[in-house]
CSV table of N, CA and C and ligand atoms in Angstrom, one decimal:
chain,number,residue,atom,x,y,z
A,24,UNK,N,-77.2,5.3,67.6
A,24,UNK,CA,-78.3,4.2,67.5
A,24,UNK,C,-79.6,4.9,67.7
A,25,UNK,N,-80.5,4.6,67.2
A,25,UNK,CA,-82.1,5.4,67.4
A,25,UNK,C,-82.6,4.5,68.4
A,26,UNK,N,-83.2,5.3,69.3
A,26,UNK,CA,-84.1,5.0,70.3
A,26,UNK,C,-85.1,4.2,70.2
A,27,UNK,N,-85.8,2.8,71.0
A,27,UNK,CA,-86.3,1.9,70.4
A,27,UNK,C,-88.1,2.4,71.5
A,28,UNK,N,-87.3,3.2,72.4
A,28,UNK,CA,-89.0,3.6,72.8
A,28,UNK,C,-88.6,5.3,73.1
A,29,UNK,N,-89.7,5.8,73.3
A,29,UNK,CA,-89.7,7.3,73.1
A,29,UNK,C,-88.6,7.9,74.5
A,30,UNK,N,-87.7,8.6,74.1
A,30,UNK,CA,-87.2,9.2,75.8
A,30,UNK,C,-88.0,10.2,76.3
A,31,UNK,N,-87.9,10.5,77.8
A,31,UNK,CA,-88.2,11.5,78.2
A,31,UNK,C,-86.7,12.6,78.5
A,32,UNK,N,-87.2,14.0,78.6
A,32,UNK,CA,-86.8,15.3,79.0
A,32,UNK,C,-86.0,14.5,80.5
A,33,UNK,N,-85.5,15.6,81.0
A,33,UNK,CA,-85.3,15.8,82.5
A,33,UNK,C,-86.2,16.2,83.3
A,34,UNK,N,-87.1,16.7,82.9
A,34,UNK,CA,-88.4,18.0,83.4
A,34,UNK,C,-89.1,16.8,83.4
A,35,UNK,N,-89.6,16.1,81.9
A,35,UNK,CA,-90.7,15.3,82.0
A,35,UNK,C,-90.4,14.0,82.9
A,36,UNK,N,-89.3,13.7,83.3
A,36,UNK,CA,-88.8,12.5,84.0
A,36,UNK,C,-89.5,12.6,85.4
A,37,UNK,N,-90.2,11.5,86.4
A,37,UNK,CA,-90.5,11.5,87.4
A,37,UNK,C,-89.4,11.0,88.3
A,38,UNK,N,-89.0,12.0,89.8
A,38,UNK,CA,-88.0,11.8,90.8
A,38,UNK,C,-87.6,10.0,90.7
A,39,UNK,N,-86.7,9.9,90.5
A,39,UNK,CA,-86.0,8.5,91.1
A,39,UNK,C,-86.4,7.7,89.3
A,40,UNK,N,-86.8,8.4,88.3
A,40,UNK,CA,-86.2,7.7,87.2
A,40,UNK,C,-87.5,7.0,87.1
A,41,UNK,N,-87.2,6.3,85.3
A,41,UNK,CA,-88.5,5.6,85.1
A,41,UNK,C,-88.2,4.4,84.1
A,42,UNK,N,-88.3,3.8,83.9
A,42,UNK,CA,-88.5,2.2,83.3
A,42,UNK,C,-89.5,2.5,81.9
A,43,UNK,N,-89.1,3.0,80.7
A,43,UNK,CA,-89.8,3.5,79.7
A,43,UNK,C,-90.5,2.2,79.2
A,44,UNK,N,-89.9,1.3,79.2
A,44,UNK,CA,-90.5,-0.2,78.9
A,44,UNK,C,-90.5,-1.4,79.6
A,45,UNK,N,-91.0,-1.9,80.3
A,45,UNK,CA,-90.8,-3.1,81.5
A,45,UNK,C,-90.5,-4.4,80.8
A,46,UNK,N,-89.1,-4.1,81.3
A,46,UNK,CA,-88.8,-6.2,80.4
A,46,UNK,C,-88.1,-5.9,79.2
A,47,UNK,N,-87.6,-5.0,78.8
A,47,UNK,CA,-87.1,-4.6,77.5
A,47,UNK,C,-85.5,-4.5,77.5
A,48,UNK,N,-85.2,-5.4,78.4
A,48,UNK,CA,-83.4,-5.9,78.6
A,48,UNK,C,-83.2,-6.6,77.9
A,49,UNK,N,-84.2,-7.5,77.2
A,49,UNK,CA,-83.6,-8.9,76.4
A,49,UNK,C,-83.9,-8.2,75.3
A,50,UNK,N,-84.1,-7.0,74.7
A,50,UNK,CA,-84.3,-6.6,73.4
A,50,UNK,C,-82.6,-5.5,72.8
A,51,UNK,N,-82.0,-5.5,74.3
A,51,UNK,CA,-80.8,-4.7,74.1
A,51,UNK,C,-79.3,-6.0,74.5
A,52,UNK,N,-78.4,-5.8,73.9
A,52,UNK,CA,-77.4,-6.5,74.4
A,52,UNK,C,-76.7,-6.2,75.1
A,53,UNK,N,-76.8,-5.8,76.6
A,53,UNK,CA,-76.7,-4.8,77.5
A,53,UNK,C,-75.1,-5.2,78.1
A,54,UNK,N,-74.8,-6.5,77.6
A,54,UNK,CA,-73.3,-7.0,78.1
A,54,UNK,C,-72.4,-6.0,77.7
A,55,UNK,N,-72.4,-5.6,76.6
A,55,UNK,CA,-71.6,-4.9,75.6
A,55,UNK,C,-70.6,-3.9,76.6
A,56,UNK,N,-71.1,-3.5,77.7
A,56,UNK,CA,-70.1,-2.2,78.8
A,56,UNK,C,-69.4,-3.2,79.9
A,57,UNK,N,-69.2,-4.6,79.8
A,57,UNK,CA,-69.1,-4.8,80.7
A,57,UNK,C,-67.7,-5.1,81.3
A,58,UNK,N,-67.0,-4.6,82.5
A,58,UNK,CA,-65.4,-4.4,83.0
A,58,UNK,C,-65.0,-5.6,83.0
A,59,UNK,N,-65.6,-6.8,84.0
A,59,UNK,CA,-65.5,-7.7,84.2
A,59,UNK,C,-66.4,-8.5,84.3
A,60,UNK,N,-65.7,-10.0,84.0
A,60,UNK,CA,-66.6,-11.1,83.9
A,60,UNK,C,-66.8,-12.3,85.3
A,61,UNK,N,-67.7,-13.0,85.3
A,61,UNK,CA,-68.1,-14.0,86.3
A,61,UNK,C,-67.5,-15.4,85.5
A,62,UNK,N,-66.4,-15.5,86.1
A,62,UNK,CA,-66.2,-17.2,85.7
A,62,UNK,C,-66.7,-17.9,86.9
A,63,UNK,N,-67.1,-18.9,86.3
A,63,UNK,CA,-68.0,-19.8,87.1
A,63,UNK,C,-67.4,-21.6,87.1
A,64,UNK,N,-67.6,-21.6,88.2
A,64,UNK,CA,-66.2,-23.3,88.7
A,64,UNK,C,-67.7,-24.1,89.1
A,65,UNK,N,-67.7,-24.8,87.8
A,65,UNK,CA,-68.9,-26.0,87.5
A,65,UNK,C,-68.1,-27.3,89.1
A,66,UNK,N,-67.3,-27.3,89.4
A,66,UNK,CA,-66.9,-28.2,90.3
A,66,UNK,C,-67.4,-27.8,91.7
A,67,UNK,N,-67.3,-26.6,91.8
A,67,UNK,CA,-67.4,-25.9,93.2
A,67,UNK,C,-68.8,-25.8,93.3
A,68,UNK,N,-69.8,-25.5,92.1
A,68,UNK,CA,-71.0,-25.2,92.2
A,68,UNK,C,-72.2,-26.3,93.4
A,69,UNK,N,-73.0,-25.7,94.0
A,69,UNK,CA,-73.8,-26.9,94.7
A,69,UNK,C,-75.1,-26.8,94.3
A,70,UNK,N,-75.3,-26.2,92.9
A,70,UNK,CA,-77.2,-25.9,92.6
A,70,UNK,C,-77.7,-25.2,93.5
A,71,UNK,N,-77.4,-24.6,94.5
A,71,UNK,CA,-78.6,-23.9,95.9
A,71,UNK,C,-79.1,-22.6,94.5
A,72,UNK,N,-78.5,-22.2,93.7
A,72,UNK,CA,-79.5,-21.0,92.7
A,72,UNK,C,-79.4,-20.1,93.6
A,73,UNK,N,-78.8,-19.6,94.3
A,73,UNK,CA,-79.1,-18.1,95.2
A,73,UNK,C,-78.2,-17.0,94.3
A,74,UNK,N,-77.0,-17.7,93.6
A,74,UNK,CA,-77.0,-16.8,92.3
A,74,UNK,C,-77.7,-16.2,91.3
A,75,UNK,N,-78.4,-17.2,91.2
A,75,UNK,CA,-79.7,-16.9,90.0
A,75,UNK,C,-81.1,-15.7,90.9
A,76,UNK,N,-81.1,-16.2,91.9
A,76,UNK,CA,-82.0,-15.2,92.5
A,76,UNK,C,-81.9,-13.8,92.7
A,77,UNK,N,-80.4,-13.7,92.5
A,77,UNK,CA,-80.0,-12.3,93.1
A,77,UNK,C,-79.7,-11.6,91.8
A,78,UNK,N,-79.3,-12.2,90.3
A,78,UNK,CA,-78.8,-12.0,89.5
A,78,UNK,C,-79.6,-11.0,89.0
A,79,UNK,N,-79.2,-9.1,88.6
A,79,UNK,CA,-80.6,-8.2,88.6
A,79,UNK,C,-81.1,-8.8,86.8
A,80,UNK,N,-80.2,-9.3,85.9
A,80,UNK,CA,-80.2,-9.0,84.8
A,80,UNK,C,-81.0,-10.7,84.1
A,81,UNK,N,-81.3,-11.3,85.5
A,81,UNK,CA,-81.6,-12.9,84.8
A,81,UNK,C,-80.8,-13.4,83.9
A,82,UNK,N,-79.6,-13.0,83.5
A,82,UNK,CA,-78.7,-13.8,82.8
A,82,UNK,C,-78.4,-15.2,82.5
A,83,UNK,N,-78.4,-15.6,84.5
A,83,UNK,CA,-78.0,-17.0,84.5
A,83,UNK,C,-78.7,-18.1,83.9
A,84,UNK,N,-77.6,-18.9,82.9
A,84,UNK,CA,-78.7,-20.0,82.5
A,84,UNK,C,-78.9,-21.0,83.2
A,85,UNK,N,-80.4,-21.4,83.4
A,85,UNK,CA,-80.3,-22.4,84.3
A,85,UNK,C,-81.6,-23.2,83.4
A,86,UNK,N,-80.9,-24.9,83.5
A,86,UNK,CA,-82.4,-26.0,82.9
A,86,UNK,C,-82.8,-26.8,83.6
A,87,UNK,N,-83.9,-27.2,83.7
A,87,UNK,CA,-84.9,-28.3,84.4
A,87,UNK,C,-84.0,-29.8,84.3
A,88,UNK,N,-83.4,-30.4,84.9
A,88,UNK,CA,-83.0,-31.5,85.1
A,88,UNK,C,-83.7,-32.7,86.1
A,89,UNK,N,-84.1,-33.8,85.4
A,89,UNK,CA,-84.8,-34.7,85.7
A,89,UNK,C,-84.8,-35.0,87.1
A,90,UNK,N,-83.2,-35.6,86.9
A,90,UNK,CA,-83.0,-35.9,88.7
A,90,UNK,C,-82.6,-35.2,89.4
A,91,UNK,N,-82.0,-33.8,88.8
A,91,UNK,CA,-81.5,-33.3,90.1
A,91,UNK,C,-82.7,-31.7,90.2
A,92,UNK,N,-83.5,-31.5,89.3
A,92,UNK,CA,-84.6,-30.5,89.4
A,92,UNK,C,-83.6,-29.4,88.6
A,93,UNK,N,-83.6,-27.8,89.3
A,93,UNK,CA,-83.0,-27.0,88.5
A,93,UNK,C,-81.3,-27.4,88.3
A,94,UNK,N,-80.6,-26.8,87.1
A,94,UNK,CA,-79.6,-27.1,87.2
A,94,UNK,C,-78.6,-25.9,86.3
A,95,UNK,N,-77.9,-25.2,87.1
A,95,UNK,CA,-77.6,-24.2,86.8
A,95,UNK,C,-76.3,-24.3,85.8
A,96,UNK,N,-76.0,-24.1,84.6
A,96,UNK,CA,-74.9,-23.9,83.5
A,96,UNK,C,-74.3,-22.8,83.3
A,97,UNK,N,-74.3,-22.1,83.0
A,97,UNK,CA,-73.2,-20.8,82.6
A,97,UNK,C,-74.4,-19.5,83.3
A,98,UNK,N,-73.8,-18.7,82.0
A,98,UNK,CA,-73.9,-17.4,82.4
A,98,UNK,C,-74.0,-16.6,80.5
A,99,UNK,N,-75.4,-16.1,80.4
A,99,UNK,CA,-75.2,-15.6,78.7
A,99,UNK,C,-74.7,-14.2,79.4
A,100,UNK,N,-73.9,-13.9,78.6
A,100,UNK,CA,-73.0,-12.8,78.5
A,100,UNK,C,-73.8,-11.9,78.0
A,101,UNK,N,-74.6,-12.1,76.8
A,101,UNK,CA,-75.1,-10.2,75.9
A,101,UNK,C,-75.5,-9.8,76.9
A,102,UNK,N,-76.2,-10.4,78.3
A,102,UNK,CA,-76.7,-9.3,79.0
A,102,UNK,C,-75.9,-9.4,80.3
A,103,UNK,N,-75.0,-9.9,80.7
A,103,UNK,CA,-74.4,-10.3,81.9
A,103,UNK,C,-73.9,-8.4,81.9
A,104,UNK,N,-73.8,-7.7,82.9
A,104,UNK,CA,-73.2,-6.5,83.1
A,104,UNK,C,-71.9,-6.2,84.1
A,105,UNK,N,-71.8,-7.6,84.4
A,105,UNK,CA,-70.5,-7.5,85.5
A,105,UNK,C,-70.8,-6.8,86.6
A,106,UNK,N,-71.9,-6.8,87.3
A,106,UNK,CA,-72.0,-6.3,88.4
A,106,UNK,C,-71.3,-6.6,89.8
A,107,UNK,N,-71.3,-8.6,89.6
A,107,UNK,CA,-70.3,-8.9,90.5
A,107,UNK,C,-71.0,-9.6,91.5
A,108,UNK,N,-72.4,-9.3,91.5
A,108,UNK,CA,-73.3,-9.3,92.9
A,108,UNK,C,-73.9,-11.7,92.8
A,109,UNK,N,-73.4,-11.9,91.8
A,109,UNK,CA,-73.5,-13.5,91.5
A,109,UNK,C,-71.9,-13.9,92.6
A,110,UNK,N,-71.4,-13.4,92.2
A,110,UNK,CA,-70.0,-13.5,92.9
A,110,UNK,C,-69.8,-13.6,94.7
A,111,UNK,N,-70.6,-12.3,94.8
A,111,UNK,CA,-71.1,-11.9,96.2
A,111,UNK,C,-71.6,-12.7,96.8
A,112,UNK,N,-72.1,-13.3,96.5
A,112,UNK,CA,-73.6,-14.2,97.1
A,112,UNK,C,-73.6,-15.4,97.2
A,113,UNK,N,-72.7,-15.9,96.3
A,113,UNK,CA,-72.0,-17.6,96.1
A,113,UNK,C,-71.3,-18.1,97.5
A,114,UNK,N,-72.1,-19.0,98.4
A,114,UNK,CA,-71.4,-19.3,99.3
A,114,UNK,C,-70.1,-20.0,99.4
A,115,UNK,N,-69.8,-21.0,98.3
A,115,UNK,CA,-69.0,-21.8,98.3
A,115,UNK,C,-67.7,-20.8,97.1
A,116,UNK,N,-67.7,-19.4,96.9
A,116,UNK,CA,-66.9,-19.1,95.9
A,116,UNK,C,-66.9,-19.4,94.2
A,117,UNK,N,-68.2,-20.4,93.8
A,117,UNK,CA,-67.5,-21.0,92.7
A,117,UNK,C,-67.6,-20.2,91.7
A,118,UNK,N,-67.9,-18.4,92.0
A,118,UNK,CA,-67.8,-17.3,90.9
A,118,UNK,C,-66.6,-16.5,91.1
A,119,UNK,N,-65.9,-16.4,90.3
A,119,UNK,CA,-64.8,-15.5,90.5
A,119,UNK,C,-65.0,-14.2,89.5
A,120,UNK,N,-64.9,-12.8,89.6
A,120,UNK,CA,-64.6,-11.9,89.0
A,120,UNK,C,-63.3,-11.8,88.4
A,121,UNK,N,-63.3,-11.6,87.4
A,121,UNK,CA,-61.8,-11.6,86.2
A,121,UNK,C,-62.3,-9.9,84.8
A,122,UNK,N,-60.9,-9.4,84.9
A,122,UNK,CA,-60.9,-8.6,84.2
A,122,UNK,C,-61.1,-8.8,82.6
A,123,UNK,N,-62.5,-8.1,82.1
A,123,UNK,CA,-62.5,-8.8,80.7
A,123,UNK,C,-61.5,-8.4,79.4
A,124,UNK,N,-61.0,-7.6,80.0
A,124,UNK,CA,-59.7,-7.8,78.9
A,124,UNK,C,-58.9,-9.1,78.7
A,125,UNK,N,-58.9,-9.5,79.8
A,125,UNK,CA,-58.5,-11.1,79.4
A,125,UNK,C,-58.8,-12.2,78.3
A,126,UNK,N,-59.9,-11.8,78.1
A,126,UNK,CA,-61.0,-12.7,77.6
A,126,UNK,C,-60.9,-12.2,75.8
A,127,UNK,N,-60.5,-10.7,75.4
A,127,UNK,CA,-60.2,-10.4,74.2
A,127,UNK,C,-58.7,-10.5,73.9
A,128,UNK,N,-58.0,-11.2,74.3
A,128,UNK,CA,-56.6,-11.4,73.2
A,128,UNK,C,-56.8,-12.2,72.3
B,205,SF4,S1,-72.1,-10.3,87.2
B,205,SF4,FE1,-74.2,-9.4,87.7
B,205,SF4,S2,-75.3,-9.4,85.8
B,205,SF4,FE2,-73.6,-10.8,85.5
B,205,SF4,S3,-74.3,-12.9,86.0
B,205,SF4,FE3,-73.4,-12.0,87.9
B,205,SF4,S4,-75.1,-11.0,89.0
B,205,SF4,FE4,-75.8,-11.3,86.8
B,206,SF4,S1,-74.6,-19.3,94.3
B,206,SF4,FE1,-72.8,-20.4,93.8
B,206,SF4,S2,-73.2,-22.5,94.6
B,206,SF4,FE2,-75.2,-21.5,94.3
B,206,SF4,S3,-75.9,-22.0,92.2
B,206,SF4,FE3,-74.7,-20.1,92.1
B,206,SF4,S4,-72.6,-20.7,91.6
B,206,SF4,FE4,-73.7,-22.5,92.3
């Protein structure tokens, strides 16, 4: 696949790595590697969004609902990475990690 911004060397690279483009996650479908997936139990859910906050990839979908303010729905997958850390952080459990081979039969 060709490179969508220019790379750098190893040499030209600055210690601790660099961000060749800022914000340029939603231009790749970065889901594509990912082990496992976040299922998510719309019953257990209680809106507190501390998934959404932690989430590095902003994946989570979340829409403005009249009465109840934000209102958190799924999860887009092209960029979800399975990191796991939505899962982590869910007080009440309602994310579970599952192996995505499950998900391709
Ligand atoms: S697994 Fe990681 S990338 Fe995917 S929704 Fe959860 S926190 Fe975001
Ligand atoms: S952290 Fe858990 S309870 Fe909070 S919005 Fe996310 S899924 Fe729902």
């Amino acid at each position: 696949m060709k490179p969508k911004a220019k790379l750098m060397s190893s040499k030209e690279m600055p210690i601790g790595g660099v961000i060749i483009e800022p914000g340029s996650t939603s231009k790749e479908e970065t889901g594509s590697w990912r082990a496992e997936r976040p299922v998510y139990d719309a019953t257990k859910c209680n809106q507190d969004m501390i998934c959404v906050q932690h989430c590095p990839d902003m994946c989570i979908i979340v829409v403005k609902d009249e009465k109840l303010g934000a209102k958190r729905l799924g999860t887009d997958f092209r960029y979800c990475k399975g990191c796991g850390i939505c899962a982590q952080v869910c007080p009440v459990k309602a994310i579970t990690m599952k192996p995505e081979g499950e998900f391709k039969k």
